[in-house]
C-alpha positions as MATLAB code, in Angstrom:
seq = 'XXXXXXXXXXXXXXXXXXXXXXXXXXXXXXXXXXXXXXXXXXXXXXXXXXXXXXXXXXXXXXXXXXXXXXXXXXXXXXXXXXXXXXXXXXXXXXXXXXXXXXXXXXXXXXXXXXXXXXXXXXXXXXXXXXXXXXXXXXXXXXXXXXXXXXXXXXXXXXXXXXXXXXXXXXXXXXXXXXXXXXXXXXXXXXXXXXXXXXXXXXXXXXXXXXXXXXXXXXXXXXXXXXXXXXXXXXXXXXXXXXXXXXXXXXXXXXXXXXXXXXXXXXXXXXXXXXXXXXXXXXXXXXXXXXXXXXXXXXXXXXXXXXXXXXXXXXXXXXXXXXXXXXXXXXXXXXXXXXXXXXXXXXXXXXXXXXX';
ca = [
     -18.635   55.194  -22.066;
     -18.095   57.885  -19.418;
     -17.022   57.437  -16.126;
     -20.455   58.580  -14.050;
     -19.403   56.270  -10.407;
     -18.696   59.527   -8.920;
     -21.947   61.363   -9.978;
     -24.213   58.514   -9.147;
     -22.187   58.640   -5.712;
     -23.669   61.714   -4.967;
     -26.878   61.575   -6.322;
     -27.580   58.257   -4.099;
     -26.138   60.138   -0.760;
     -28.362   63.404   -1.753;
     -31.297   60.921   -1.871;
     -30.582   59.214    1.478;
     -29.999   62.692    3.119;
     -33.547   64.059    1.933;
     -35.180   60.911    2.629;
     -34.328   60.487    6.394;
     -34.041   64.518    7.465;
     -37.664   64.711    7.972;
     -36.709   61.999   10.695;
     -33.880   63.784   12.834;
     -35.532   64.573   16.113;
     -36.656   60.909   16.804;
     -34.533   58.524   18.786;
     -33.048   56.477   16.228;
     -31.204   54.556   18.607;
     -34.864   53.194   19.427;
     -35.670   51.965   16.144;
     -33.961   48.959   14.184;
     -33.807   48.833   10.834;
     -36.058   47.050    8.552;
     -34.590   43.211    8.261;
     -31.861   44.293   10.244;
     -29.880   43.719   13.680;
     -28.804   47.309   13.878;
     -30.831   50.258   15.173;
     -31.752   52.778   12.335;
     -28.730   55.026   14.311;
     -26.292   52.020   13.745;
     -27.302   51.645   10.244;
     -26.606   55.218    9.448;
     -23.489   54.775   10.808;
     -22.476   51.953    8.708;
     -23.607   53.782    5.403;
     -20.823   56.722    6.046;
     -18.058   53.629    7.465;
     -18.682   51.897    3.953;
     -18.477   55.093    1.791;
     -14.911   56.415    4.233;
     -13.198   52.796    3.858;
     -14.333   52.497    0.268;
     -12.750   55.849   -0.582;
      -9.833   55.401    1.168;
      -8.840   51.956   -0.241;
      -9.392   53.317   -3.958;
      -7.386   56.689   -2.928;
      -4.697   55.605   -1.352;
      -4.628   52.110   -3.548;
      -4.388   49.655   -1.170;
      -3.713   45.535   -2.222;
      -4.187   43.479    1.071;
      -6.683   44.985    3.363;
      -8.655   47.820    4.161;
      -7.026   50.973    5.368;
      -6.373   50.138    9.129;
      -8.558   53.190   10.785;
     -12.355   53.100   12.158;
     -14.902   55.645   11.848;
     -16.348   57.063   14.850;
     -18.714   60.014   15.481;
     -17.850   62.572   18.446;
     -19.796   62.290   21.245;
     -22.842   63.933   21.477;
     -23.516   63.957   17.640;
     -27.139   64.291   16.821;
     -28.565   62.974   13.874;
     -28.464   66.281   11.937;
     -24.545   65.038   12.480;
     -25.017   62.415   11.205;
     -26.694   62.699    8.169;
     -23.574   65.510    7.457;
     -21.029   63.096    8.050;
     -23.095   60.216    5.339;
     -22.466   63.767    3.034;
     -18.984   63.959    3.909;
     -18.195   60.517    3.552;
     -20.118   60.345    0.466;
     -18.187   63.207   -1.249;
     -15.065   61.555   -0.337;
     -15.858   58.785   -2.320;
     -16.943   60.612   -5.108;
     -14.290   62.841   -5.244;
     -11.921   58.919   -5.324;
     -13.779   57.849   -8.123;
     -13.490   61.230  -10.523;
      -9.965   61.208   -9.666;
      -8.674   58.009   -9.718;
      -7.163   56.579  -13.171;
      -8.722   54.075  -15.378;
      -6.418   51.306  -14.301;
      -6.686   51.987  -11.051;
      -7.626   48.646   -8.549;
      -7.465   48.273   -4.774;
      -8.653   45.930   -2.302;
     -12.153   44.444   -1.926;
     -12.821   41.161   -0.380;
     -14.824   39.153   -2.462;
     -15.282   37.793   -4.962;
     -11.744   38.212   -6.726;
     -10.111   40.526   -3.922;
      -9.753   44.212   -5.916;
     -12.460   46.326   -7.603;
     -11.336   49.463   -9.987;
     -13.202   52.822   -9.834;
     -16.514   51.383  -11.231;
     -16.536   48.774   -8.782;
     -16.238   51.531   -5.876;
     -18.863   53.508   -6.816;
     -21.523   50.767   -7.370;
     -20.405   49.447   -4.221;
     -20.673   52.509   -2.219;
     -24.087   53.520   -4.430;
     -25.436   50.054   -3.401;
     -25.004   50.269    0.677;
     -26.454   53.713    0.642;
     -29.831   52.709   -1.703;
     -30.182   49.686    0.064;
     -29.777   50.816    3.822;
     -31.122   54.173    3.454;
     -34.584   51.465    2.152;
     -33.590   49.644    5.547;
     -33.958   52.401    7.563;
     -36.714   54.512    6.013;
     -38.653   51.072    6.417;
     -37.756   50.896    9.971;
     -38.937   54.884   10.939;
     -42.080   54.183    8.207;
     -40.840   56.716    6.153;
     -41.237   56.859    1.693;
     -37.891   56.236   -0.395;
     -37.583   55.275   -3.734;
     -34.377   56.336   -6.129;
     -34.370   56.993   -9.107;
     -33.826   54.205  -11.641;
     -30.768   55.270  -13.093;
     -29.141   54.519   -9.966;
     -30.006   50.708   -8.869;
     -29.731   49.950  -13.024;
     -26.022   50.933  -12.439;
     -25.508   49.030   -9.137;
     -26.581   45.722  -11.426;
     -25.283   46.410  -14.222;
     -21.665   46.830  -12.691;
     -21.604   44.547   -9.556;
     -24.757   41.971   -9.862;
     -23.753   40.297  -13.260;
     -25.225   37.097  -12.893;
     -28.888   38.575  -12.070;
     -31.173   38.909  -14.855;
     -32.635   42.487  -15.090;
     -36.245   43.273  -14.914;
     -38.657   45.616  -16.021;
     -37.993   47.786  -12.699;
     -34.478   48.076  -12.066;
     -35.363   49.151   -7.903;
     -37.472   45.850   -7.262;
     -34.832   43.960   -9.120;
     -31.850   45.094   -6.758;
     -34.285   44.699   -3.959;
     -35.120   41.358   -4.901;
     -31.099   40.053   -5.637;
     -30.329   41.381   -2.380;
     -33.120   39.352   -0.148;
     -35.292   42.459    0.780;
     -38.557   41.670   -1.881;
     -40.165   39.357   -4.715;
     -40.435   39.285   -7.863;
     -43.085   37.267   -9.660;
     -41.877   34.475  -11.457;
     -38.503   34.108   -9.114;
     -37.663   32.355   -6.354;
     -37.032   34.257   -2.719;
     -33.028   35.236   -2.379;
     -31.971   34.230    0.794;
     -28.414   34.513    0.213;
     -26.383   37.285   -1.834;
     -22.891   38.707   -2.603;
     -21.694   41.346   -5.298;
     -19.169   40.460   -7.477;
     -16.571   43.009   -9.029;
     -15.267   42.165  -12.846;
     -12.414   39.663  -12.634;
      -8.801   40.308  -13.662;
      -6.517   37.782  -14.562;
      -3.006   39.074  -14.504;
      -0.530   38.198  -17.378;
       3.400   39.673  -18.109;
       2.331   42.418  -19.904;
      -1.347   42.672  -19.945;
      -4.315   42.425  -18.055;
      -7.262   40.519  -18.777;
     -10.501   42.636  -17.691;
     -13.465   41.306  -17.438;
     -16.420   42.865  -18.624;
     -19.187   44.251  -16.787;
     -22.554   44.052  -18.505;
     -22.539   47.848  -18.327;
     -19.577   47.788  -20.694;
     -20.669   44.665  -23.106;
     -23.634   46.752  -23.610;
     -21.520   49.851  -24.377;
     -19.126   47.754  -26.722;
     -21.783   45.873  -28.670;
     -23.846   49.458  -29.608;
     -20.152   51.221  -31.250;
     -19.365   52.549  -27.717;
     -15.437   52.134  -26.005;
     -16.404   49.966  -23.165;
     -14.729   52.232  -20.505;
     -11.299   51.543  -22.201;
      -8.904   53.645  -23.670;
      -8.445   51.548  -27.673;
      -5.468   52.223  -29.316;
      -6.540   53.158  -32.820;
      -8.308   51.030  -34.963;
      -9.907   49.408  -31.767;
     -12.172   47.632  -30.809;
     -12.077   44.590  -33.371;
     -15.845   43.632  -35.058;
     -14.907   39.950  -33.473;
     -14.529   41.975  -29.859;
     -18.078   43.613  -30.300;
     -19.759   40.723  -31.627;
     -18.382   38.880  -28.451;
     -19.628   41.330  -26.295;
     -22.999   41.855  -27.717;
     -23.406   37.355  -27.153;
     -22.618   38.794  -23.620;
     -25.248   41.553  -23.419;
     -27.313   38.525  -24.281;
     -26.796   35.986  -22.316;
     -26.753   38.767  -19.229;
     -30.305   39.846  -20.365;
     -31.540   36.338  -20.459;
     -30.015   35.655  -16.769;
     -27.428   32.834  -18.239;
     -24.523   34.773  -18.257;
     -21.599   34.144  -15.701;
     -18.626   36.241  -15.451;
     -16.200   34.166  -14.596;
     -16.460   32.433  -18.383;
     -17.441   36.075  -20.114;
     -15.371   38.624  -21.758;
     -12.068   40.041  -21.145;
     -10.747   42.983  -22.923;
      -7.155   42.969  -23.147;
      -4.805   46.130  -21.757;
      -1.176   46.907  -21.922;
       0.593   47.607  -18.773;
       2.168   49.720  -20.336;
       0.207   52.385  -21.639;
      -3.345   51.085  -20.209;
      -4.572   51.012  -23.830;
      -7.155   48.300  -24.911;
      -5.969   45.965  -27.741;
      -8.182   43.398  -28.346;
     -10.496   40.753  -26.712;
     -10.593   37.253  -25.358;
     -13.052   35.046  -23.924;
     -15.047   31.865  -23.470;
     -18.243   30.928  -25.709;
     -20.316   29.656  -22.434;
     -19.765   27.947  -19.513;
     -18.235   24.078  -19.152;
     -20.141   21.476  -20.475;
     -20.447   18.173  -18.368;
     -17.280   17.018  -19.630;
     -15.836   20.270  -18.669;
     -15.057   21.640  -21.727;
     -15.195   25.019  -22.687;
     -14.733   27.004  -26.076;
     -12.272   30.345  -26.463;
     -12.523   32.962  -28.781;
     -10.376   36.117  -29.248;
      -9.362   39.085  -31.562;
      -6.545   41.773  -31.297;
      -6.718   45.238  -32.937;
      -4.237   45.288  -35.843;
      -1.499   47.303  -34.704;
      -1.004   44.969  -31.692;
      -0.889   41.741  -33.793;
       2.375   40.042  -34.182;
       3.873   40.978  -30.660;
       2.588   37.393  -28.818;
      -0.188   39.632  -26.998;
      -2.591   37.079  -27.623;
      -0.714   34.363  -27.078;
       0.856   35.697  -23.581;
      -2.739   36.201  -23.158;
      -4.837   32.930  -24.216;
      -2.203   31.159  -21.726;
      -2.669   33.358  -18.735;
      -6.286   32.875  -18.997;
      -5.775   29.077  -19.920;
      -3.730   28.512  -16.572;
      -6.484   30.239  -14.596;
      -8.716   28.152  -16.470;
      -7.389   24.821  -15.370;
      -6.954   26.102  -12.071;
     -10.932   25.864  -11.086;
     -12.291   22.299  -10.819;
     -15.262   22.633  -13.384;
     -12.520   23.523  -16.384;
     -10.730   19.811  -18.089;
     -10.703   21.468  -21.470;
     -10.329   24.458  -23.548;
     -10.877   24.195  -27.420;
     -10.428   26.944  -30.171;
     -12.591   26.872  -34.062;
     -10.204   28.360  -36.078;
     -10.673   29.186  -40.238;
      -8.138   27.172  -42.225;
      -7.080   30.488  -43.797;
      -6.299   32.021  -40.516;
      -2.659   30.787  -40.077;
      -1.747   33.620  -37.696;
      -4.578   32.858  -35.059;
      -3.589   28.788  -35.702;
       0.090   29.991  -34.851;
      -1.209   31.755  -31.179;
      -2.922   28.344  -29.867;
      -0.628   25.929  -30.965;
       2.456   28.389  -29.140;
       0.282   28.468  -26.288;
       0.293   24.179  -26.281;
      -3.147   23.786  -28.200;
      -2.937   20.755  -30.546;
      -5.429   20.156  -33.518;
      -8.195   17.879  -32.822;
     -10.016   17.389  -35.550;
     -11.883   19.714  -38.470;
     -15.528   20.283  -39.230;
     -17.376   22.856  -40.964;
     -16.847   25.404  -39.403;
     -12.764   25.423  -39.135;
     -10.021   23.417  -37.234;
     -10.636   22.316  -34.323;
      -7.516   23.430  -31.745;
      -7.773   21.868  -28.117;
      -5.627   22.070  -24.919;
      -6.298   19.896  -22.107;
      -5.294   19.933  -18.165;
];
């Protein structure tokens, strides 16, 4: 799956530029934008802050905060100006994203404080489709982008929304500015970027839906695999994913993780739960490793990191594993990482660890 953040980037800045020069010589300070607070001038604004402290957090990596500076425009800049700097400030993000390495992560608020490249992108993509709508609303001027470019917003940062036939009035919908028939009004919204959990020698990436999809049809996933990878068990897991994202049920913080080495940022396997809690708060775990990483403790180092984050939410009381009775290796991983057998059925042992 190639890396297109930056290229979207600048397609969704081009758009916003074309869409509101026909505008420059009215008083945008005069006009709010549609839904919002803000004038249409303020607005602007705010589009080229976003895509500047988005590119500098992913450039210069930073873990805590944003990078402590402010955009501000020089005085007297028109709005010719301004659309220039939303170009500037766009290409700086763009230019982030094509450079910045695979493993790359750096701070982002919410939900799970860090985004990687991806994340960026669709971030930055998303403020500039949906406040260049705000303000063309607000002057009463036309804008639609093209599809490609919302699908990717919701396909990388809106995981838990289930897509629709039009990918614009979908985004427009999951972010409170339209309706969709058959769905309730969104009042309230927030992104999410894929969640990490760290572990001593790996990291546990979640998958976006973008990359389930990817990984289910023979693609990579955005990963580097060693060779041999990914596992079938790894792409059947991610095409349940593709699913359940596609029917609206998924959630990511109980989807699919691939597994990378610190190391060498390759990919070597997957890991993940089978659904959400059930009422007793039990969840099932699956996972696979390529074969040239078995036999290390990868997957054990790994089903325990993601067990302790587990237990840490308040909706987790149980994890439990199905594992073949011929599969003595994968029995060996849960019961190092504390799992105890529980009982057998048709389908396998049954493995469980509890809080």
């Amino acid at each position: 799956m190639r890396n297109m953040g930056g290229e979207y980037v600048t397609d969704a800045v081009a758009g916003c530029v074309t869409a509101l020069r026909p505008a420059v010589e009215r008083d945008w300070t005069e006009v709010n934008a549609a839904g919002l607070e803000w004038s249409v001038h303020a607005t602007a604004v705010h589009i080229a802050d976003d895509l500047v402290a988005y590119a500098a957090n992913l450039a210069g990596r930073a873990q805590d905060d944003y990078v402590p500076f402010e955009l501000r425009l020089d005085d007297g800049t028109d709005n010719s100006g301004l659309l220039h700097v939303i170009e500037a400030t766009g290409a700086l993000l763009a230019a982030a994203v094509r450079t910045a390495p695979r493993e790359a992560r750096a701070f982002h608020p919410y939900p799970f404080r860090s985004a990687n490249r991806e994340g960026f992108a669709a971030m930055g993509v998303a403020e500039v489709l949906l406040h260049t709508y705000d303000i063309t609303a607000g002057l009463g001027l036309p804008y639609e982008p093209p599809s490609v470019l919302p699908e990717f917003v919701l396909t990388r940062i809106f995981p838990e929304v289930q897509p629709g036939p039009d990918h614009w009035r979908t985004l427009l919908w999951a972010t409170g500015r339209g309706e969709l028939p058959g769905r309730a009004p969104v009042t309230e919204w927030r992104w999410k970027n894929n969640l990490v959990v760290e572990a001593e020698r790996l990291t546990l990436q979640g998958l976006t839906p973008a990359a389930a999809r990817d990984l289910a049809v023979g693609g990579d996933g955005g990963f580097a695999w060693i060779e041999g990878g990914p596992f079938e068990g790894t792409r059947d897991a991610a095409g349940f994913m593709a699913k359940a994202y596609e029917g609206g049920v998924h959630r990511p913080e109980f989807g699919v993780f691939t597994l990378v080495r610190r190391e060498d940022g390759q990919a070597i396997g997957g890991m993940g739960f089978h659904g959400v809690p059930d009422e007793e708060g039990r969840v099932e775990i699956g996972y696979d490793l390529v074969e040239g990483a078995r036999g290390q403790g990868y997957a054990t180092e790994a089903l325990r990191a993601l067990a302790d984050w587990a237990f840490a939410r308040d909706d987790v009381s149980a994890l439990f594993a199905t594992i073949d009775p011929d599969n003595l290796p994968s029995q060996a991983v849960v019961t190092r990482a504390g799992f105890l057998r529980a009982g057998v059925d048709e389908e396998g042992y049954a493995y469980e660890l509890r809080r």
